[in-house]
Amino acid sequence: MGNRSAADALLAVRGPGTGGGVGAPGAAAAAGLAGPGAAAALVGGVLLIGAVLAGNTLVCVSVAAERTLQTPTNYFIVSLAAADLLLAILVLPLFVYCEVQGGVWLLSPRLCDALMAMDVMLCTASIFNLCAIGAFLVCWTPFFVVHVTRALCPACAVPPRLVSAVTWLGYVNSALNPLIYTAFNAEFRAAFRKALRLRR
């Protein structure tokens, strides 16, 4: 499938070391990010995961608590939020770990395969929901352009940092979805204030 995301990059950098193809620790250390780069990836990843968890949990709680929000359209939004929540719990922590290591996978090959399966499944579920309720061009178009280019033009040199950047951008979409699809809805805003105990 086209939506291979972070796991595609992970498999691409698995070296010829022992342990089922996982790169040797020495190579990983050499390829790892510099101190500030690793720290930036870690801080950015933690903030992104926190934003995805907070925003999408708020969406699910609001729809569950408010009968006026329990409409067919909003069920698509809840489905989208659930997919994004699972992405933040099951995929993003491992992706951030790999980014901190400079894109080198140091864990077991089976876990890498599991990450690929979860990443494809959850990102595809998120995209299908987005197709049902709106557009997703801003965050996901760069990802697909880069990966389609890599597939159709093996000779084209696509910088690893560009692959990493468009993957991050796609994941940022999961944090933006609660804002994009609920912030302009007065009923959702009221439910958010109630859930956060900020009702005036």
Tab-separated table of C-alpha atoms in Angstrom:
chain	number	residue	atom	x	y	z
A	1	MET	CA	0.000	0.000	0.000
A	2	GLY	CA	1.156	3.555	-0.617
A	3	ASN	CA	0.838	4.657	2.994
A	4	ARG	CA	3.918	2.950	4.465
A	5	SER	CA	5.007	5.992	6.487
A	6	ALA	CA	7.699	5.662	9.163
A	7	ALA	CA	8.094	1.908	8.916
A	8	ASP	CA	9.220	2.240	5.292
A	9	ALA	CA	12.093	4.420	6.424
A	10	LEU	CA	12.832	2.078	9.318
A	11	LEU	CA	13.180	-0.956	7.079
A	12	ALA	CA	15.290	0.989	4.596
A	13	VAL	CA	17.955	1.682	7.205
A	14	ARG	CA	18.103	-1.769	8.798
A	15	GLY	CA	21.705	-2.685	8.275
A	16	PRO	CA	23.442	-5.970	7.556
A	17	GLY	CA	24.266	-6.593	11.200
A	18	THR	CA	23.283	-9.622	13.206
A	19	GLY	CA	19.943	-10.250	14.832
A	20	GLY	CA	17.699	-10.627	11.814
A	21	GLY	CA	19.001	-7.651	9.872
A	22	VAL	CA	18.955	-5.044	12.600
A	23	GLY	CA	21.856	-2.619	12.292
A	24	ALA	CA	24.785	-3.027	14.636
A	25	PRO	CA	24.820	-0.756	17.695
A	26	GLY	CA	28.067	0.864	16.553
A	27	ALA	CA	26.539	1.821	13.222
A	28	ALA	CA	23.473	3.100	15.026
A	29	ALA	CA	25.557	5.320	17.244
A	30	ALA	CA	27.418	6.681	14.240
A	31	ALA	CA	24.176	7.397	12.395
A	32	GLY	CA	22.429	8.837	15.432
A	33	LEU	CA	21.452	12.456	15.641
A	34	ALA	CA	23.688	14.941	17.380
A	35	GLY	CA	22.742	15.886	20.933
A	36	PRO	CA	20.573	18.920	20.042
A	37	GLY	CA	18.962	17.068	17.125
A	38	ALA	CA	18.077	14.059	19.261
A	39	ALA	CA	16.739	16.328	21.993
A	40	ALA	CA	14.611	18.230	19.467
A	41	ALA	CA	13.193	14.975	18.080
A	42	LEU	CA	12.402	13.752	21.590
A	43	VAL	CA	10.768	16.996	22.734
A	44	GLY	CA	8.850	17.372	19.479
A	45	GLY	CA	7.688	13.766	19.655
A	46	VAL	CA	6.510	14.041	23.253
A	47	LEU	CA	4.633	17.265	22.478
A	48	LEU	CA	3.052	15.726	19.380
A	49	ILE	CA	1.960	12.584	21.233
A	50	GLY	CA	0.538	14.704	24.061
A	51	ALA	CA	-1.395	16.910	21.635
A	52	VAL	CA	-2.817	13.916	19.753
A	53	LEU	CA	-3.877	12.191	22.982
A	54	ALA	CA	-5.399	15.310	24.555
A	55	GLY	CA	-7.279	16.586	21.522
A	56	ASN	CA	-8.699	13.283	20.337
A	57	THR	CA	-9.627	12.115	23.846
A	58	LEU	CA	-11.541	15.369	24.278
A	59	VAL	CA	-13.424	14.731	21.036
A	60	CYS	CA	-14.446	11.201	22.109
A	61	VAL	CA	-15.474	12.303	25.611
A	62	SER	CA	-17.497	15.234	24.271
A	63	VAL	CA	-19.477	13.139	21.797
A	64	ALA	CA	-20.085	10.428	24.408
A	65	ALA	CA	-21.309	12.956	26.985
A	66	GLU	CA	-23.456	15.241	24.804
A	67	ARG	CA	-26.498	13.775	23.063
A	68	THR	CA	-26.686	16.755	20.705
A	69	LEU	CA	-23.302	15.753	19.285
A	70	GLN	CA	-24.316	12.149	18.626
A	71	THR	CA	-25.010	12.527	14.909
A	72	PRO	CA	-23.903	10.394	11.935
A	73	THR	CA	-21.411	13.060	10.834
A	74	ASN	CA	-19.868	13.262	14.291
A	75	TYR	CA	-19.531	9.484	14.433
A	76	PHE	CA	-17.086	9.807	11.529
A	77	ILE	CA	-15.153	12.333	13.626
A	78	VAL	CA	-15.126	9.923	16.593
A	79	SER	CA	-13.893	7.141	14.316
A	80	LEU	CA	-11.132	9.445	13.094
A	81	ALA	CA	-10.247	10.395	16.681
A	82	ALA	CA	-10.088	6.720	17.713
A	83	ALA	CA	-7.698	5.907	14.853
A	84	ASP	CA	-5.507	8.868	15.782
A	85	LEU	CA	-5.510	7.854	19.461
A	86	LEU	CA	-4.320	4.355	18.602
A	87	LEU	CA	-1.660	5.873	16.346
A	88	ALA	CA	-0.372	7.985	19.250
A	89	ILE	CA	-0.313	4.991	21.597
A	90	LEU	CA	1.001	2.211	19.348
A	91	VAL	CA	3.049	3.868	16.590
A	92	LEU	CA	4.322	7.319	17.501
A	93	PRO	CA	6.411	6.286	20.556
A	94	LEU	CA	8.391	3.803	18.435
A	95	PHE	CA	8.692	6.282	15.578
A	96	VAL	CA	10.038	8.956	17.937
A	97	TYR	CA	12.491	6.444	19.419
A	98	CYS	CA	13.782	5.643	15.936
A	99	GLU	CA	14.087	9.341	15.090
A	100	VAL	CA	16.094	9.950	18.268
A	101	GLN	CA	18.431	7.125	17.167
A	102	GLY	CA	18.963	8.861	13.830
A	103	GLY	CA	16.580	6.660	11.858
A	104	VAL	CA	18.311	3.388	12.793
A	105	TRP	CA	16.110	0.583	14.136
A	106	LEU	CA	17.735	-1.001	17.214
A	107	LEU	CA	14.834	-3.140	18.430
A	108	SER	CA	13.741	-6.583	17.235
A	109	PRO	CA	12.819	-7.190	13.577
A	110	ARG	CA	9.436	-8.581	14.676
A	111	LEU	CA	8.645	-5.352	16.490
A	112	CYS	CA	9.640	-3.431	13.362
A	113	ASP	CA	7.251	-5.572	11.302
A	114	ALA	CA	4.502	-5.015	13.880
A	115	LEU	CA	5.131	-1.267	13.729
A	116	MET	CA	4.810	-1.337	9.949
A	117	ALA	CA	1.511	-3.226	10.142
A	118	MET	CA	0.048	-0.909	12.796
A	119	ASP	CA	1.296	2.210	11.031
A	120	VAL	CA	-0.228	1.256	7.681
A	121	MET	CA	-3.506	0.113	9.244
A	122	LEU	CA	-4.041	3.132	11.514
A	123	CYS	CA	-2.864	5.797	9.073
A	124	THR	CA	-5.030	4.263	6.354
A	125	ALA	CA	-8.019	4.206	8.720
A	126	SER	CA	-7.386	7.850	9.560
A	127	ILE	CA	-7.141	8.793	5.878
A	128	PHE	CA	-10.324	6.890	4.980
A	129	ASN	CA	-12.176	8.806	7.693
A	130	LEU	CA	-10.729	12.071	6.408
A	131	CYS	CA	-11.912	11.188	2.904
A	132	ALA	CA	-15.398	10.715	4.338
A	133	ILE	CA	-15.558	14.059	6.141
A	134	GLY	CA	-13.132	16.406	4.423
A	135	ALA	CA	-9.771	17.063	2.813
A	136	PHE	CA	-6.319	16.128	4.058
A	137	LEU	CA	-4.183	17.607	1.291
A	138	VAL	CA	-2.000	19.927	3.342
A	139	CYS	CA	-0.524	17.298	5.655
A	140	TRP	CA	-0.525	14.152	3.535
A	141	THR	CA	0.175	15.318	-0.039
A	142	PRO	CA	3.932	15.883	0.571
A	143	PHE	CA	4.197	12.383	2.063
A	144	PHE	CA	2.642	10.710	-0.960
A	145	VAL	CA	4.582	12.847	-3.454
A	146	VAL	CA	7.887	11.873	-1.826
A	147	HIS	CA	7.096	8.160	-1.550
A	148	VAL	CA	5.590	7.866	-5.034
A	149	THR	CA	8.706	9.591	-6.389
A	150	ARG	CA	10.915	7.084	-4.546
A	151	ALA	CA	8.898	4.178	-5.949
A	152	LEU	CA	8.758	5.388	-9.559
A	153	CYS	CA	12.251	6.858	-9.764
A	154	PRO	CA	14.796	4.668	-7.935
A	155	ALA	CA	17.607	6.805	-9.346
A	156	CYS	CA	16.181	9.970	-7.782
A	157	ALA	CA	18.076	10.963	-4.657
A	158	VAL	CA	15.512	11.719	-1.955
A	159	PRO	CA	17.259	13.036	1.178
A	160	PRO	CA	16.502	10.964	4.307
A	161	ARG	CA	15.710	14.170	6.183
A	162	LEU	CA	12.999	14.977	3.630
A	163	VAL	CA	11.475	11.518	4.137
A	164	SER	CA	11.556	12.132	7.884
A	165	ALA	CA	10.045	15.622	7.521
A	166	VAL	CA	7.065	14.557	5.409
A	167	THR	CA	6.418	11.640	7.782
A	168	TRP	CA	6.362	14.032	10.755
A	169	LEU	CA	3.985	16.300	8.807
A	170	GLY	CA	1.597	13.415	8.215
A	171	TYR	CA	1.589	12.557	11.910
A	172	VAL	CA	0.998	16.218	12.835
A	173	ASN	CA	-2.315	15.840	10.994
A	174	SER	CA	-3.501	13.608	13.854
A	175	ALA	CA	-2.988	16.491	16.284
A	176	LEU	CA	-4.692	19.013	14.004
A	177	ASN	CA	-7.811	16.948	13.265
A	178	PRO	CA	-9.620	17.806	16.532
A	179	LEU	CA	-9.053	21.505	15.808
A	180	ILE	CA	-9.925	21.363	12.117
A	181	TYR	CA	-13.171	19.448	12.477
A	182	THR	CA	-14.496	20.731	15.806
A	183	ALA	CA	-13.131	24.211	16.560
A	184	PHE	CA	-15.612	25.902	14.232
A	185	ASN	CA	-18.587	23.970	15.636
A	186	ALA	CA	-20.332	25.856	18.463
A	187	GLU	CA	-21.739	22.655	19.987
A	188	PHE	CA	-18.291	21.063	20.118
A	189	ARG	CA	-16.789	24.191	21.653
A	190	ALA	CA	-19.455	24.166	24.365
A	191	ALA	CA	-18.848	20.464	25.009
A	192	PHE	CA	-15.093	21.076	25.223
A	193	ARG	CA	-15.572	23.847	27.777
A	194	LYS	CA	-17.840	21.583	29.779
A	195	ALA	CA	-15.404	18.675	29.630
A	196	LEU	CA	-12.546	20.918	30.693
A	197	ARG	CA	-14.688	22.588	33.372
A	198	LEU	CA	-14.170	25.959	31.772
A	199	ARG	CA	-17.838	26.731	31.303
A	200	ARG	CA	-18.538	30.403	31.873
